[in-house]
């Protein structure tokens, strides 16, 4: 039996089920599989995640606001910020009431963390990011890049 703890952001954080059907050329390859989605864990990191950034613990008024905190280890990670004003961007509460790292167009954050620098194929890596993109205007620009 396969199990995987999964959460999906919803308006009311209610639990629900996802039905998955695998097809090829309109032919069902398997019977439908139902996965329960448990949203009671407040989007915690998957066990063993090597990196977990949680904007719920951050604000622009913290003394280390220009650092990224890896919640999996508690370590501060250097970041290079471009065109940030730390007033209406940065660690904010968005219009939906969610804590977020808000980065406007032509601004950039380079987090000095390289999770794939060492061999990861045999061990695997879990990296969790919640993100939302509003009104993209240039499809040639990276939104997230992991090197």
GROMACS .gro file of C-alpha atoms in nm:
model
  147
    1UNK     CA    1   0.000   0.000   0.000
    2UNK     CA    2   0.134   0.343  -0.096
    3UNK     CA    3   0.077   0.639   0.134
    4UNK     CA    4   0.194   0.997   0.112
    5UNK     CA    5   0.095   1.287   0.336
    6UNK     CA    6  -0.028   1.561   0.109
    7UNK     CA    7  -0.183   1.902   0.166
    8UNK     CA    8  -0.329   2.137  -0.092
    9UNK     CA    9  -0.399   2.501  -0.012
   10UNK     CA   10  -0.773   2.569  -0.001
   11UNK     CA   11  -0.978   2.867   0.109
   12UNK     CA   12  -1.108   2.695   0.423
   13UNK     CA   13  -0.835   2.430   0.480
   14UNK     CA   14  -1.098   2.155   0.461
   15UNK     CA   15  -1.004   1.793   0.394
   16UNK     CA   16  -1.106   1.639   0.061
   17UNK     CA   17  -1.014   1.361  -0.181
   18UNK     CA   18  -0.833   1.367  -0.515
   19UNK     CA   19  -0.921   1.101  -0.771
   20UNK     CA   20  -0.638   1.013  -1.009
   21UNK     CA   21  -0.683   0.829  -1.336
   22UNK     CA   22  -0.385   0.743  -1.559
   23UNK     CA   23  -0.460   0.727  -1.931
   24UNK     CA   24  -0.276   0.699  -2.261
   25UNK     CA   25  -0.447   0.786  -2.587
   26UNK     CA   26  -0.782   0.791  -2.404
   27UNK     CA   27  -0.726   0.435  -2.272
   28UNK     CA   28  -0.738   0.386  -1.894
   29UNK     CA   29  -0.410   0.231  -1.779
   30UNK     CA   30  -0.524   0.178  -1.419
   31UNK     CA   31  -0.842   0.194  -1.215
   32UNK     CA   32  -0.903   0.528  -1.050
   33UNK     CA   33  -0.701   0.586  -0.731
   34UNK     CA   34  -0.837   0.807  -0.454
   35UNK     CA   35  -0.592   1.004  -0.238
   36UNK     CA   36  -0.717   1.170   0.081
   37UNK     CA   37  -0.590   1.525   0.128
   38UNK     CA   38  -0.546   1.619   0.494
   39UNK     CA   39  -0.518   1.994   0.542
   40UNK     CA   40  -0.492   1.979   0.922
   41UNK     CA   41  -0.111   2.003   0.941
   42UNK     CA   42  -0.087   2.372   0.844
   43UNK     CA   43   0.133   2.295   0.546
   44UNK     CA   44   0.423   2.162   0.750
   45UNK     CA   45   0.736   2.040   0.578
   46UNK     CA   46   0.744   1.681   0.457
   47UNK     CA   47   0.945   1.469   0.698
   48UNK     CA   48   1.309   1.488   0.600
   49UNK     CA   49   1.280   1.803   0.388
   50UNK     CA   50   1.623   1.960   0.348
   51UNK     CA   51   1.477   2.306   0.290
   52UNK     CA   52   1.154   2.463   0.410
   53UNK     CA   53   1.092   2.837   0.394
   54UNK     CA   54   0.789   2.949   0.595
   55UNK     CA   55   0.681   3.314   0.555
   56UNK     CA   56   0.444   3.271   0.852
   57UNK     CA   57   0.745   3.310   1.080
   58UNK     CA   58   0.886   3.620   0.905
   59UNK     CA   59   0.825   3.995   0.889
   60UNK     CA   60   1.001   4.301   0.750
   61UNK     CA   61   1.051   4.430   1.106
   62UNK     CA   62   1.281   4.145   1.213
   63UNK     CA   63   1.649   4.233   1.244
   64UNK     CA   64   1.737   3.946   1.009
   65UNK     CA   65   1.462   4.020   0.751
   66UNK     CA   66   1.713   4.001   0.463
   67UNK     CA   67   1.805   3.644   0.555
   68UNK     CA   68   1.605   3.336   0.461
   69UNK     CA   69   1.544   3.091   0.745
   70UNK     CA   70   1.555   2.722   0.661
   71UNK     CA   71   1.284   2.600   0.897
   72UNK     CA   72   1.412   2.242   0.860
   73UNK     CA   73   1.742   2.331   1.024
   74UNK     CA   74   1.682   2.673   1.182
   75UNK     CA   75   1.982   2.814   0.994
   76UNK     CA   76   1.994   3.157   0.836
   77UNK     CA   77   2.071   3.157   0.464
   78UNK     CA   78   2.216   3.458   0.286
   79UNK     CA   79   2.007   3.607   0.008
   80UNK     CA   80   2.077   3.872  -0.253
   81UNK     CA   81   1.781   4.109  -0.295
   82UNK     CA   82   1.741   4.332  -0.601
   83UNK     CA   83   1.496   4.625  -0.626
   84UNK     CA   84   1.322   4.551  -0.296
   85UNK     CA   85   1.183   4.843  -0.091
   86UNK     CA   86   1.074   4.637   0.215
   87UNK     CA   87   0.762   4.851   0.251
   88UNK     CA   88   0.493   4.698   0.034
   89UNK     CA   89   0.704   4.397  -0.064
   90UNK     CA   90   0.914   4.146   0.128
   91UNK     CA   91   0.759   3.946   0.412
   92UNK     CA   92   0.395   4.058   0.400
   93UNK     CA   93   0.035   3.950   0.459
   94UNK     CA   94  -0.125   3.928   0.114
   95UNK     CA   95  -0.473   4.041   0.011
   96UNK     CA   96  -0.609   3.692   0.091
   97UNK     CA   97  -0.469   3.708   0.446
   98UNK     CA   98  -0.178   3.468   0.386
   99UNK     CA   99   0.180   3.533   0.493
  100UNK     CA  100   0.402   3.554   0.187
  101UNK     CA  101   0.731   3.670   0.044
  102UNK     CA  102   0.617   3.929  -0.210
  103UNK     CA  103   0.854   4.011  -0.493
  104UNK     CA  104   0.739   4.256  -0.760
  105UNK     CA  105   0.827   4.251  -1.130
  106UNK     CA  106   1.188   4.355  -1.197
  107UNK     CA  107   1.275   4.260  -0.838
  108UNK     CA  108   1.461   3.946  -0.751
  109UNK     CA  109   1.569   3.729  -0.461
  110UNK     CA  110   1.864   3.496  -0.500
  111UNK     CA  111   1.873   3.256  -0.207
  112UNK     CA  112   2.232   3.139  -0.159
  113UNK     CA  113   2.138   2.778  -0.109
  114UNK     CA  114   2.234   2.497  -0.344
  115UNK     CA  115   2.044   2.181  -0.250
  116UNK     CA  116   2.166   1.988  -0.554
  117UNK     CA  117   2.535   2.077  -0.514
  118UNK     CA  118   2.608   1.731  -0.376
  119UNK     CA  119   2.488   1.406  -0.529
  120UNK     CA  120   2.119   1.362  -0.466
  121UNK     CA  121   2.003   1.096  -0.713
  122UNK     CA  122   2.047   0.800  -0.478
  123UNK     CA  123   1.933   0.980  -0.162
  124UNK     CA  124   1.670   1.211  -0.307
  125UNK     CA  125   1.576   1.557  -0.186
  126UNK     CA  126   1.254   1.713  -0.065
  127UNK     CA  127   1.215   2.085  -0.124
  128UNK     CA  128   0.887   2.252  -0.042
  129UNK     CA  129   0.779   2.585  -0.182
  130UNK     CA  130   0.437   2.746  -0.178
  131UNK     CA  131   0.416   3.019  -0.437
  132UNK     CA  132   0.168   3.224  -0.632
  133UNK     CA  133   0.230   3.426  -0.946
  134UNK     CA  134   0.006   3.719  -1.037
  135UNK     CA  135  -0.005   3.889  -1.376
  136UNK     CA  136   0.314   3.753  -1.536
  137UNK     CA  137   0.418   3.966  -1.832
  138UNK     CA  138   0.740   3.804  -1.954
  139UNK     CA  139   0.728   3.428  -2.003
  140UNK     CA  140   1.101   3.417  -2.076
  141UNK     CA  141   1.191   3.506  -1.714
  142UNK     CA  142   1.240   3.239  -1.448
  143UNK     CA  143   1.001   3.240  -1.157
  144UNK     CA  144   1.186   2.972  -0.961
  145UNK     CA  145   1.525   2.833  -1.052
  146UNK     CA  146   1.710   2.572  -0.849
  147UNK     CA  147   2.074   2.521  -0.942
   0.00000   0.00000   0.00000
